[in-house]
PDB file of C-alpha atoms in Angstrom:
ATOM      1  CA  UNK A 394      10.172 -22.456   2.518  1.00 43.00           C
ATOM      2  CA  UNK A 395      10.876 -23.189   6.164  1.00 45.00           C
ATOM      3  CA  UNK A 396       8.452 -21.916   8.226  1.00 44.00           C
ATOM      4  CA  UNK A 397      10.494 -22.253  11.510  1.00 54.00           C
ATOM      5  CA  UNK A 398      12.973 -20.497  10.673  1.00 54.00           C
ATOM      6  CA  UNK A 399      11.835 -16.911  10.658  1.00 48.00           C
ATOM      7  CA  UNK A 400      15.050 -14.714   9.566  1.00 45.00           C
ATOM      8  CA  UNK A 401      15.146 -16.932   6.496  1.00 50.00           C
ATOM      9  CA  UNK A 402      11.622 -16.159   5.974  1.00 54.00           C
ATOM     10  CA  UNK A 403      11.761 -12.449   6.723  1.00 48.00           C
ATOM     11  CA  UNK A 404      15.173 -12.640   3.821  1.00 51.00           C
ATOM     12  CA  UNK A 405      12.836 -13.757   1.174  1.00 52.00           C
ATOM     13  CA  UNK A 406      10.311 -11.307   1.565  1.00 57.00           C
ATOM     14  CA  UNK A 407      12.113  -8.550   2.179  1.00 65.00           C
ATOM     15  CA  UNK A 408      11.222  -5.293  -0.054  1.00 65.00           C
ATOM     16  CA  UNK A 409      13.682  -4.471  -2.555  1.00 67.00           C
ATOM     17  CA  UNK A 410      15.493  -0.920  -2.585  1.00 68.00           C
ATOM     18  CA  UNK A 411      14.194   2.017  -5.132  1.00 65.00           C
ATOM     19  CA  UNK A 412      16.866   1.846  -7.310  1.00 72.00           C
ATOM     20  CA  UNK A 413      17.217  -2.042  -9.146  1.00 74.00           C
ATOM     21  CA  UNK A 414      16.407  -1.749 -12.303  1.00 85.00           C
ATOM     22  CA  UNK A 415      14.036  -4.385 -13.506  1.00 85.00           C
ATOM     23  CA  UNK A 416      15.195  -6.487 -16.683  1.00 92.00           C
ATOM     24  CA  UNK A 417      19.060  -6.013 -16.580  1.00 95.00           C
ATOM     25  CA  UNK A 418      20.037  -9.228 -16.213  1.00 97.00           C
ATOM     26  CA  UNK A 419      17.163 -10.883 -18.325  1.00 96.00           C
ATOM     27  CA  UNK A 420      18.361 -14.060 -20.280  1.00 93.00           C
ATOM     28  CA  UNK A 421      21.549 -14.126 -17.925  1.00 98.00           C
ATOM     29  CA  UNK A 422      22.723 -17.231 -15.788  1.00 98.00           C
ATOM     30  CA  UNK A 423      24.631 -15.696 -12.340  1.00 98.00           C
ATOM     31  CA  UNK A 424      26.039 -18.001  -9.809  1.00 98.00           C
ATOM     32  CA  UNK A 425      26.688 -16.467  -6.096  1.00 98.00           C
ATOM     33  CA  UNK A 426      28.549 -18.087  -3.862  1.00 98.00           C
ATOM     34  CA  UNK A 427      27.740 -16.747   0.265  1.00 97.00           C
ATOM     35  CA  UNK A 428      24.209 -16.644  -0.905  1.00 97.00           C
ATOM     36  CA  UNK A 429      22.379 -17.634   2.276  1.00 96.00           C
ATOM     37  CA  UNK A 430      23.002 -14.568   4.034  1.00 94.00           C
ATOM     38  CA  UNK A 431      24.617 -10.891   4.174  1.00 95.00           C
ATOM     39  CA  UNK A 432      26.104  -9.556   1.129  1.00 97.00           C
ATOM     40  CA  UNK A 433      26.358 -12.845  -0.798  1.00 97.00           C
ATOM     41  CA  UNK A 434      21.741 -13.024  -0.212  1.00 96.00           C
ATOM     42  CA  UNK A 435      21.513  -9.023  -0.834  1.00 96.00           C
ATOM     43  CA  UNK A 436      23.141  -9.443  -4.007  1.00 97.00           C
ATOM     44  CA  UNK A 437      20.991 -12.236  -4.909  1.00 97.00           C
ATOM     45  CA  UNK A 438      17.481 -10.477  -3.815  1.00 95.00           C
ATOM     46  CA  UNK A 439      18.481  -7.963  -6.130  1.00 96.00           C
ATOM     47  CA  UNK A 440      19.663  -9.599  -8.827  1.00 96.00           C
ATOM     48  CA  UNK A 441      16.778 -12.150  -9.001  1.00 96.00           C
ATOM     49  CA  UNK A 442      14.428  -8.874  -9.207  1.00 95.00           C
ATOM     50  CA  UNK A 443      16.337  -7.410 -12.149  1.00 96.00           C
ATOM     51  CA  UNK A 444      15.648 -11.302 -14.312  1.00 96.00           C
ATOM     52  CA  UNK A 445      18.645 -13.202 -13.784  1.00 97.00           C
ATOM     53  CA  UNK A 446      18.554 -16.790 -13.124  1.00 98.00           C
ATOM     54  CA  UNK A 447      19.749 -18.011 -10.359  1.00 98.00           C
ATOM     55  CA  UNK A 448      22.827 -20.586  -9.185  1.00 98.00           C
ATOM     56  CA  UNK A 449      22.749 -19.828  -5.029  1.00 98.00           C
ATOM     57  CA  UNK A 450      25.698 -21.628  -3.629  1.00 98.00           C
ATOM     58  CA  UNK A 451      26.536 -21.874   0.056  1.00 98.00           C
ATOM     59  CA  UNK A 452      27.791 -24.279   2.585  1.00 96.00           C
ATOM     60  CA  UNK A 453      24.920 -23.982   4.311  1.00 96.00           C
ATOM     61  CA  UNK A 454      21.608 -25.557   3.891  1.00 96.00           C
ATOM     62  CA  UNK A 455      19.788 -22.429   4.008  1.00 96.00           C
ATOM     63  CA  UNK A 456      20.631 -21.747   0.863  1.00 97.00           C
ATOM     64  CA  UNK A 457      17.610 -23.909   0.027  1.00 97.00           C
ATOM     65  CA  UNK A 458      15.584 -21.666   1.567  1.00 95.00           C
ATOM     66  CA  UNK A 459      16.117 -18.980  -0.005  1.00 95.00           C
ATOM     67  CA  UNK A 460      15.704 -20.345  -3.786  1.00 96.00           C
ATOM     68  CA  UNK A 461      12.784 -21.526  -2.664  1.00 96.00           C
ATOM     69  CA  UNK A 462      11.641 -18.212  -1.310  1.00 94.00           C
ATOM     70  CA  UNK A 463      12.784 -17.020  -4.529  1.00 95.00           C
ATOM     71  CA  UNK A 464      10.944 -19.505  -6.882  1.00 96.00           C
ATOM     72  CA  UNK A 465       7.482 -18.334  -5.301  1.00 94.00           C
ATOM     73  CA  UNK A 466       8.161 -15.139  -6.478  1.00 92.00           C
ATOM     74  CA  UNK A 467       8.782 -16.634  -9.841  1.00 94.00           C
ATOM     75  CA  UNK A 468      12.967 -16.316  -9.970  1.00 96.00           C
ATOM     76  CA  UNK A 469      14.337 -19.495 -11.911  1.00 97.00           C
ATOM     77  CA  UNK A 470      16.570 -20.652  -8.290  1.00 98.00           C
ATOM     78  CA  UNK A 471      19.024 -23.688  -8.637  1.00 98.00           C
ATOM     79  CA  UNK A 472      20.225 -24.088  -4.997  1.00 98.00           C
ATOM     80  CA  UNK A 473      23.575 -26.032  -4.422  1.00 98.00           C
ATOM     81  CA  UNK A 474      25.374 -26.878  -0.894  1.00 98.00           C
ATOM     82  CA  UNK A 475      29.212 -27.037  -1.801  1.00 98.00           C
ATOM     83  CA  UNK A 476      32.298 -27.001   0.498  1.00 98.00           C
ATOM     84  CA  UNK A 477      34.390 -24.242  -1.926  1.00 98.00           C
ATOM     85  CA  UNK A 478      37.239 -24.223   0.528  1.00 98.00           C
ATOM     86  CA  UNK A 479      38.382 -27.267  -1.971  1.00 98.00           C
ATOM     87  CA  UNK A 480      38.253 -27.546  -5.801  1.00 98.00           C
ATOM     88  CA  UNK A 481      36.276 -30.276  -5.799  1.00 98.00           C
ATOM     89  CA  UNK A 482      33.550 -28.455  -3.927  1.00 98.00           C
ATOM     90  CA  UNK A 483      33.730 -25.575  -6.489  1.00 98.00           C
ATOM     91  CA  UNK A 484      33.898 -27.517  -9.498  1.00 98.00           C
ATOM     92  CA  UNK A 485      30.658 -29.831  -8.220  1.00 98.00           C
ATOM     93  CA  UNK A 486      28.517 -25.984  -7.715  1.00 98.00           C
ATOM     94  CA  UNK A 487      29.632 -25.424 -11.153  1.00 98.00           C
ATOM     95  CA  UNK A 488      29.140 -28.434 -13.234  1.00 98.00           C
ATOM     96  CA  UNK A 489      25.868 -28.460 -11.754  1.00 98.00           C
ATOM     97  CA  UNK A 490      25.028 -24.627 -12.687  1.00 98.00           C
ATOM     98  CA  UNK A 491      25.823 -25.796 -16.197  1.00 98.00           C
ATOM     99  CA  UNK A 492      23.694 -29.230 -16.019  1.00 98.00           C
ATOM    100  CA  UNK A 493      21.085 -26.716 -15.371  1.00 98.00           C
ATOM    101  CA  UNK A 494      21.379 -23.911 -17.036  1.00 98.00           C
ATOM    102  CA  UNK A 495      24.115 -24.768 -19.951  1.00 98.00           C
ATOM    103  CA  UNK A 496      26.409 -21.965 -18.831  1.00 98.00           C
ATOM    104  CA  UNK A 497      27.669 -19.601 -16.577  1.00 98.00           C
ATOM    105  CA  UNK A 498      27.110 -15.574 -17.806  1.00 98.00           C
ATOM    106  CA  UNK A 499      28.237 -14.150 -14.499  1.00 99.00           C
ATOM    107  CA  UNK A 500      29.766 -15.483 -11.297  1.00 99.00           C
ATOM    108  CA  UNK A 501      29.668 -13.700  -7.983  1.00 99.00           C
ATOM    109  CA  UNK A 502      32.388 -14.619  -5.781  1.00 98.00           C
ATOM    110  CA  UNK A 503      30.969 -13.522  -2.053  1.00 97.00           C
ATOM    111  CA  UNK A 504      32.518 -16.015   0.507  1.00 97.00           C
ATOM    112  CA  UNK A 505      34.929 -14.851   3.106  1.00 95.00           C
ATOM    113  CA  UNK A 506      35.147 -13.134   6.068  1.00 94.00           C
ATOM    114  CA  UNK A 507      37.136 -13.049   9.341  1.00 94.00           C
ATOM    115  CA  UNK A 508      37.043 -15.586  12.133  1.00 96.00           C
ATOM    116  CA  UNK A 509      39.421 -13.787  14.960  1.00 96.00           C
ATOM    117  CA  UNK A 510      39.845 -10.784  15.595  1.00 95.00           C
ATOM    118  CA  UNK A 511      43.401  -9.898  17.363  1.00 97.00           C
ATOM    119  CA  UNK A 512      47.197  -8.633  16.917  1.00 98.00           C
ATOM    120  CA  UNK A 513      49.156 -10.713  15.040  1.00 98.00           C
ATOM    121  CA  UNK A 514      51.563 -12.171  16.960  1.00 98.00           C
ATOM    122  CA  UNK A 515      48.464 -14.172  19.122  1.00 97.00           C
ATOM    123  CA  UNK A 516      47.454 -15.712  16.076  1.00 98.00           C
ATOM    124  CA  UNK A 517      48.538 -19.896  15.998  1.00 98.00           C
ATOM    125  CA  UNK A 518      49.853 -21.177  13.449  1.00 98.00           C
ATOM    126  CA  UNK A 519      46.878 -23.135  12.646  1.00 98.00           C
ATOM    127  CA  UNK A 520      44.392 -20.350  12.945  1.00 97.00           C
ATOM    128  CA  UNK A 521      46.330 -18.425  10.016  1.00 98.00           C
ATOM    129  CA  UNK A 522      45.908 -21.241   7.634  1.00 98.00           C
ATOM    130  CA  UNK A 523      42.333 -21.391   8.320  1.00 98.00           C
ATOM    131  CA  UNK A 524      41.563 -17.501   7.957  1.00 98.00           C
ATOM    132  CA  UNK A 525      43.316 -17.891   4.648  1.00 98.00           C
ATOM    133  CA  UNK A 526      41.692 -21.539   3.778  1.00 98.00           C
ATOM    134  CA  UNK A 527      38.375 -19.273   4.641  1.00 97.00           C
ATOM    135  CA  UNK A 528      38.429 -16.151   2.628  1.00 98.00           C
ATOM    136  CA  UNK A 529      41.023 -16.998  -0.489  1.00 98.00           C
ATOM    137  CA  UNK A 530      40.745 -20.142  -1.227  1.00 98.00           C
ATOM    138  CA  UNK A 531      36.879 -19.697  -2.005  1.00 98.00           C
ATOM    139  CA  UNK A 532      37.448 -17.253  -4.937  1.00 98.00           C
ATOM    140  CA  UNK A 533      40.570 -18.836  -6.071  1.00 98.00           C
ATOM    141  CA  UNK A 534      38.712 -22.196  -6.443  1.00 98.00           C
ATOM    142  CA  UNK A 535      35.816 -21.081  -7.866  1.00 98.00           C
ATOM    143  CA  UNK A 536      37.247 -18.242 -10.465  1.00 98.00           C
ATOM    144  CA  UNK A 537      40.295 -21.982 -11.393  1.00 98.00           C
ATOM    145  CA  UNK A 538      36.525 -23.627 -11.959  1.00 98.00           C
ATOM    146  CA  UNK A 539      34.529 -21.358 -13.889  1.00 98.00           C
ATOM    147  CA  UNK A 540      36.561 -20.113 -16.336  1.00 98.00           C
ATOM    148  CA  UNK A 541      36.776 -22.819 -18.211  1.00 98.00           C
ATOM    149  CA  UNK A 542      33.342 -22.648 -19.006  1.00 98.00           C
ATOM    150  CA  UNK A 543      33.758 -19.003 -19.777  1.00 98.00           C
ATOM    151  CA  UNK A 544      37.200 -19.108 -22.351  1.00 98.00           C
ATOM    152  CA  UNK A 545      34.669 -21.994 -23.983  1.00 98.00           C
ATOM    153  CA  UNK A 546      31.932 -19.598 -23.925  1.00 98.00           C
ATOM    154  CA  UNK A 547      33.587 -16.593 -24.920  1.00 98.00           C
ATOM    155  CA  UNK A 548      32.339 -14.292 -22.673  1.00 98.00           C
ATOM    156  CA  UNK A 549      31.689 -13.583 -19.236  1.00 98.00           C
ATOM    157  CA  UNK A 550      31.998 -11.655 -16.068  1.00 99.00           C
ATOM    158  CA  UNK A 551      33.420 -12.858 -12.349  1.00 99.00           C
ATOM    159  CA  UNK A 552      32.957 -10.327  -9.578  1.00 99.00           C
ATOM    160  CA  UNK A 553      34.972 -11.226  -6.495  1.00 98.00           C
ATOM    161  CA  UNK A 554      34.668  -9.536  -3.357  1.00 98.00           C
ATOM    162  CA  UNK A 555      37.964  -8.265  -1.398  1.00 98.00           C
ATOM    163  CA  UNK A 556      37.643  -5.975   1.518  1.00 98.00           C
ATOM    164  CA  UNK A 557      39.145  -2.687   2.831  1.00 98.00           C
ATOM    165  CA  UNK A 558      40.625  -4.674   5.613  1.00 96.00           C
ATOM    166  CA  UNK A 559      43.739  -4.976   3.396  1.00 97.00           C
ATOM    167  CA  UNK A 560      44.536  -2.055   5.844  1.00 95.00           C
ATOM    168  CA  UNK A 561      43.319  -2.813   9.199  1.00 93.00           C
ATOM    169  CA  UNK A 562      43.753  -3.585  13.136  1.00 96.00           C
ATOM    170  CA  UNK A 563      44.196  -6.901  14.325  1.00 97.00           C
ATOM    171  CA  UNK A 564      43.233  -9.080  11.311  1.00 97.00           C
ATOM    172  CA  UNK A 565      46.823  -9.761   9.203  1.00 98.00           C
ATOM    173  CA  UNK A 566      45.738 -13.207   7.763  1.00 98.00           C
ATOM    174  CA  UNK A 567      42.261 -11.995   6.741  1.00 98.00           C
ATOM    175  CA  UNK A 568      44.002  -9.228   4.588  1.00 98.00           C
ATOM    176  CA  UNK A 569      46.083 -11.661   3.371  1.00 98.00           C
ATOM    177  CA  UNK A 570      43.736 -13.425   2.011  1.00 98.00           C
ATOM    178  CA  UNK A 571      41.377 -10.513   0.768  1.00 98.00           C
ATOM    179  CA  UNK A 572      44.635  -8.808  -0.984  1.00 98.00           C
ATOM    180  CA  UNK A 573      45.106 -12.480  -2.508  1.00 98.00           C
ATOM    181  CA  UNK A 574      41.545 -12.113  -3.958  1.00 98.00           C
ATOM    182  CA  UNK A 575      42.233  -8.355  -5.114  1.00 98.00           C
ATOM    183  CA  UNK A 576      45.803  -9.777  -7.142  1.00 98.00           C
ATOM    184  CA  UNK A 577      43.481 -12.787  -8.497  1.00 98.00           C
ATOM    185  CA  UNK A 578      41.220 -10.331  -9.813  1.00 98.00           C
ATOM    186  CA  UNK A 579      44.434  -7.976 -11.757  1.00 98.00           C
ATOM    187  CA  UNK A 580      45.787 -11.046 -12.706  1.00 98.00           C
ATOM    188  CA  UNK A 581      42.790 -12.915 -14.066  1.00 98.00           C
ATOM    189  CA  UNK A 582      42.289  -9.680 -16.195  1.00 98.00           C
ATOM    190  CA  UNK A 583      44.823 -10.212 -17.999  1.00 98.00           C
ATOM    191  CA  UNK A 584      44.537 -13.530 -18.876  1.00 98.00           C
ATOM    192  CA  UNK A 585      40.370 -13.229 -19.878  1.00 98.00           C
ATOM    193  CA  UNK A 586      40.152 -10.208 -21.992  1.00 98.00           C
ATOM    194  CA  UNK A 587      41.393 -12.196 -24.896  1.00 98.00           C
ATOM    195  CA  UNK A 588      38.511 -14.109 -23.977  1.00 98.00           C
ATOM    196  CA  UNK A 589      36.162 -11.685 -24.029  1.00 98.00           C
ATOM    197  CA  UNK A 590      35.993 -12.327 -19.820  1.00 98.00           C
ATOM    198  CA  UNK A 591      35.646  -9.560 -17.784  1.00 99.00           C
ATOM    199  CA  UNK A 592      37.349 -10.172 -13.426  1.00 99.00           C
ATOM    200  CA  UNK A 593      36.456  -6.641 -11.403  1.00 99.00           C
ATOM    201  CA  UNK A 594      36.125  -6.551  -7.480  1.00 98.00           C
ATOM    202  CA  UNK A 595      34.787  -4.455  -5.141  1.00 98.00           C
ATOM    203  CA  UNK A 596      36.268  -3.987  -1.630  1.00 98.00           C
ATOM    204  CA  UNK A 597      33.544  -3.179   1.463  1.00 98.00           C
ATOM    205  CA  UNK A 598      34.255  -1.788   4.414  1.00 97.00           C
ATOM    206  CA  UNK A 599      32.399  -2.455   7.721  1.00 96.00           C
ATOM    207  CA  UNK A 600      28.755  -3.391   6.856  1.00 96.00           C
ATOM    208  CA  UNK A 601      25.791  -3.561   9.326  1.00 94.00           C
ATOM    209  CA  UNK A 602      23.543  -6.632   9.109  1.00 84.00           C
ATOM    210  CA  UNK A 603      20.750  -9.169  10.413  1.00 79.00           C
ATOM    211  CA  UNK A 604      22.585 -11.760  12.590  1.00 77.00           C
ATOM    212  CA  UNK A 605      24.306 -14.513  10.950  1.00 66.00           C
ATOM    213  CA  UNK A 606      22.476 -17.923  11.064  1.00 68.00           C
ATOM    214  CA  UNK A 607      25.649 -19.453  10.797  1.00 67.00           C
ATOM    215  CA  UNK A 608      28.667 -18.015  12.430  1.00 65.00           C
ATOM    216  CA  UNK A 609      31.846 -16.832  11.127  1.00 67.00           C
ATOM    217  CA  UNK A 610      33.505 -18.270  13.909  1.00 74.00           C
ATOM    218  CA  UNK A 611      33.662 -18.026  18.120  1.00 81.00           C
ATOM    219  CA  UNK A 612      32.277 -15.061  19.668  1.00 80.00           C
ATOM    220  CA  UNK A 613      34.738 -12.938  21.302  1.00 84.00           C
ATOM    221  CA  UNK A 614      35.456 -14.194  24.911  1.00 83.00           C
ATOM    222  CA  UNK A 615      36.625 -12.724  27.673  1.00 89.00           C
ATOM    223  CA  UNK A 616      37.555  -8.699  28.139  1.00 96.00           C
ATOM    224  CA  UNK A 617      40.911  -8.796  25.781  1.00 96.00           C
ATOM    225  CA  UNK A 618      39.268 -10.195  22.803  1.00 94.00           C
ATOM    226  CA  UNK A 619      35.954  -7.956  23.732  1.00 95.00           C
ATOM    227  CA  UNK A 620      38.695  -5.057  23.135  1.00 96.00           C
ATOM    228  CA  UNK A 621      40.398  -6.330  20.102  1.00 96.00           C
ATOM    229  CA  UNK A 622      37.521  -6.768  18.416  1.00 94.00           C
ATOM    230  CA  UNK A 623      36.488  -3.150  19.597  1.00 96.00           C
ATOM    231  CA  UNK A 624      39.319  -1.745  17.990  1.00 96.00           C
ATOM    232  CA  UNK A 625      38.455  -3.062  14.714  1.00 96.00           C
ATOM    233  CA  UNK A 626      34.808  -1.453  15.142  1.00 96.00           C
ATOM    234  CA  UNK A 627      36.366   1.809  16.101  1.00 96.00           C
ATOM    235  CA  UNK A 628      38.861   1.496  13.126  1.00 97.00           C
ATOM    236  CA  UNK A 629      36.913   0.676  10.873  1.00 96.00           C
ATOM    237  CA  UNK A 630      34.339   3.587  11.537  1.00 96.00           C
ATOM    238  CA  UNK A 631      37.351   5.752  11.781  1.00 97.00           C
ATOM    239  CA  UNK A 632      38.519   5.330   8.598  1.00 96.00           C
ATOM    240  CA  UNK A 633      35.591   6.113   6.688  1.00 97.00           C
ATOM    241  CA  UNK A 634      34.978   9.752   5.357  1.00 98.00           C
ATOM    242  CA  UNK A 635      30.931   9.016   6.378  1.00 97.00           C
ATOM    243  CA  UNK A 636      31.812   7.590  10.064  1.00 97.00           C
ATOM    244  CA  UNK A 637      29.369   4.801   9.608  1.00 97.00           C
ATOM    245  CA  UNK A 638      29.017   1.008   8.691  1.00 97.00           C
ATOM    246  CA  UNK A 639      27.534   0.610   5.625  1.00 97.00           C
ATOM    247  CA  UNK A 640      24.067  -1.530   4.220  1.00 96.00           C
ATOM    248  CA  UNK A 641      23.769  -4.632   3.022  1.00 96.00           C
ATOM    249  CA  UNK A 642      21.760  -3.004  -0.325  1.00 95.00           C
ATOM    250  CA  UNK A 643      25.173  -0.550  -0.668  1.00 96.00           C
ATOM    251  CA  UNK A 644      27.201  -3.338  -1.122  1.00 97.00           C
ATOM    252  CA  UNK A 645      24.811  -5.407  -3.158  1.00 97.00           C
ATOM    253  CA  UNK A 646      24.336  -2.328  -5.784  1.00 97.00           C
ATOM    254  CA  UNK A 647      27.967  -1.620  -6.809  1.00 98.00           C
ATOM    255  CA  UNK A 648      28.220  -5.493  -7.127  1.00 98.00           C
ATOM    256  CA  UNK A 649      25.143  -5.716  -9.129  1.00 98.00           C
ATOM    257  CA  UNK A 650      26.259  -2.911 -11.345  1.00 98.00           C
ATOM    258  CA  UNK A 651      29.867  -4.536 -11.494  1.00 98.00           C
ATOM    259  CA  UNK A 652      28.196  -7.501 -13.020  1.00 98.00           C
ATOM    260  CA  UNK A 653      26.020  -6.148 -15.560  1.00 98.00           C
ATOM    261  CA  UNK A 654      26.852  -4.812 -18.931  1.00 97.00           C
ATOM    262  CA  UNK A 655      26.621  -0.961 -18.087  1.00 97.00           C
ATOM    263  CA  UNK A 656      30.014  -1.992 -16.657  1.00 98.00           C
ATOM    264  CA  UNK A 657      31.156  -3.221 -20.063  1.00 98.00           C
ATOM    265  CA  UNK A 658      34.194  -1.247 -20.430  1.00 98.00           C
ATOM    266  CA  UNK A 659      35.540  -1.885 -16.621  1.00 98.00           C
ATOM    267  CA  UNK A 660      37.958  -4.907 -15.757  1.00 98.00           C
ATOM    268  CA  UNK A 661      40.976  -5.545 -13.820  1.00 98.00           C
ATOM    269  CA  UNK A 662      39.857  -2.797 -10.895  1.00 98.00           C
ATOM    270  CA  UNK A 663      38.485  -3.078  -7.304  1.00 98.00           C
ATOM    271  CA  UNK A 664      36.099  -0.676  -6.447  1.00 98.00           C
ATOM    272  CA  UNK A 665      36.286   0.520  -2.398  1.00 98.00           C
ATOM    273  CA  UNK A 666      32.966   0.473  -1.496  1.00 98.00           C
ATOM    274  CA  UNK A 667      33.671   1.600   2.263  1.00 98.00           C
ATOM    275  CA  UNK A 668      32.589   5.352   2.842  1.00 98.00           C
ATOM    276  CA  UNK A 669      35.649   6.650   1.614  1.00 97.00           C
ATOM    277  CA  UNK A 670      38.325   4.263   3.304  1.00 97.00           C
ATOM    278  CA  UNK A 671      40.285   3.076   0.096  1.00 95.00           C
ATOM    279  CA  UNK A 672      41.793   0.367   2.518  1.00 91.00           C
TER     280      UNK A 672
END
């Protein structure tokens, strides 16, 4: 593991919450895309602890960091780098999941997230196709790539992640592209149950975490998009029946529970995970 880079060090090691339940996932393979930080590495902390093995797919090359952080403590860790704003990228971090492992049990669709933060009418053309390149296209390409391997399979379970934003200040093409991911999941539903497939969601809310070693996007400039962005804040805290952000380890749980097969009889739905905002 790279011992420069501390936050990738301190993600490793981190302590797991009370409440995973050890053996759950035993004998299952569980690809996650987003997996080198936030949600996306919170769900696969957890999930490694509960006997999973691992397919940890990012664009970023920290990814590698963290299987390997994982594989000292024992975790079976494939790590693979993967542009899935394209098919092709999603289809390589698949075909090598099942090089490796021989299948896919459960994939974890975690990339996404906004890149601007402002009313809609400031938004360029340009900008919109990349928020929606950014936070749809991910899922879309990666459920069109894995479920192949699933119908052959039989079985399986894909747990995207939308957002509450669907309803929400100053971000239009972001819930465009997170409501996109919520009709995948309905949709897909449909089509897998005859395949013995499960597609379920959850939708967070406004989530506190570490820093991001890579960034979403530019940092608000100037005091205009200091404000915009300060309405979404307020918003989103506003919204919520708690008046809080939430953890990383609450979103990671309902995930984690999504995925497993206490959730056997659940599929087609999108859980708000957001303190009461149902978005």
């Amino acid at each position: 593991m790279s011992a420069d880079n501390p936050a990738v060090n301190h993600a490793a090691a981190a302590p797991l919450p009370e409440s995973f339940h050890a053996g759950r996932f035993a004998s299952k393979v569980v690809l996650i895309t987003g997996a080198a930080q936030g949600i996306g590495w919170a769900v696969a902390r957890r999930i490694a602890a509960e006997g999973a093995e691992l397919v940890l797919v990012d664009r970023s090359p920290l990814v590698h960091d963290i299987a390997e952080g994982l594989r000292a403590q024992d975790v079976k860790a494939l790590s693979v780098t993967a542009d899935l704003e394209t098919f092709e990228g999603a289809l390589a971090a698949v075909t090598a999941a099942v090089t490796e492992y021989g299948r896919i049990d459960v994939l974890i669709n975690n990339v996404g997230g906004t890149i601007w933060a402002k009313p809609f009418e400031h938004y360029a053309p340009e900008e919109i196709q990349k928020e929606i390149q950014r936070s749809l296209f991910p899922t879309l390409w990666m459920c069109r790539a894995a479920f192949p391997e699933m119908v052959k399979a039989g079985s399986g379970t894909i747990v995207n992640v939308s957002s509450v934003a669907t309803r929400g200040l100053n971000r239009v093409p972001y819930a465009g592209a997170k409501g996109g991911v919520k009709a995948i999941t309905s949709a897909l539903a449909m089509e897998g149950a005859a395949h013995g497939i499960r597609v379920v969601a959850t939708a967070p809310g406004g989530t506190e975490a570490p820093e991001r070693q890579v960034k979403r996007g530019p940092a608000p400039e100037g005091e205009q998009e200091k404000a915009w962005y300060q309405q979404i804040v307020d918003q989103t805290i506003d919204s919520t029946l708690m008046k809080r952000y939430g953890t990383l380890d609450e979103q990671a749980g309902p995930i984690v529970f999504l995925a497993s097969d206490e959730a056997s009889y659940i599929t087609g739905s999108t859980l708000a995970v957001a303190g009461g905002d149902l978005g």
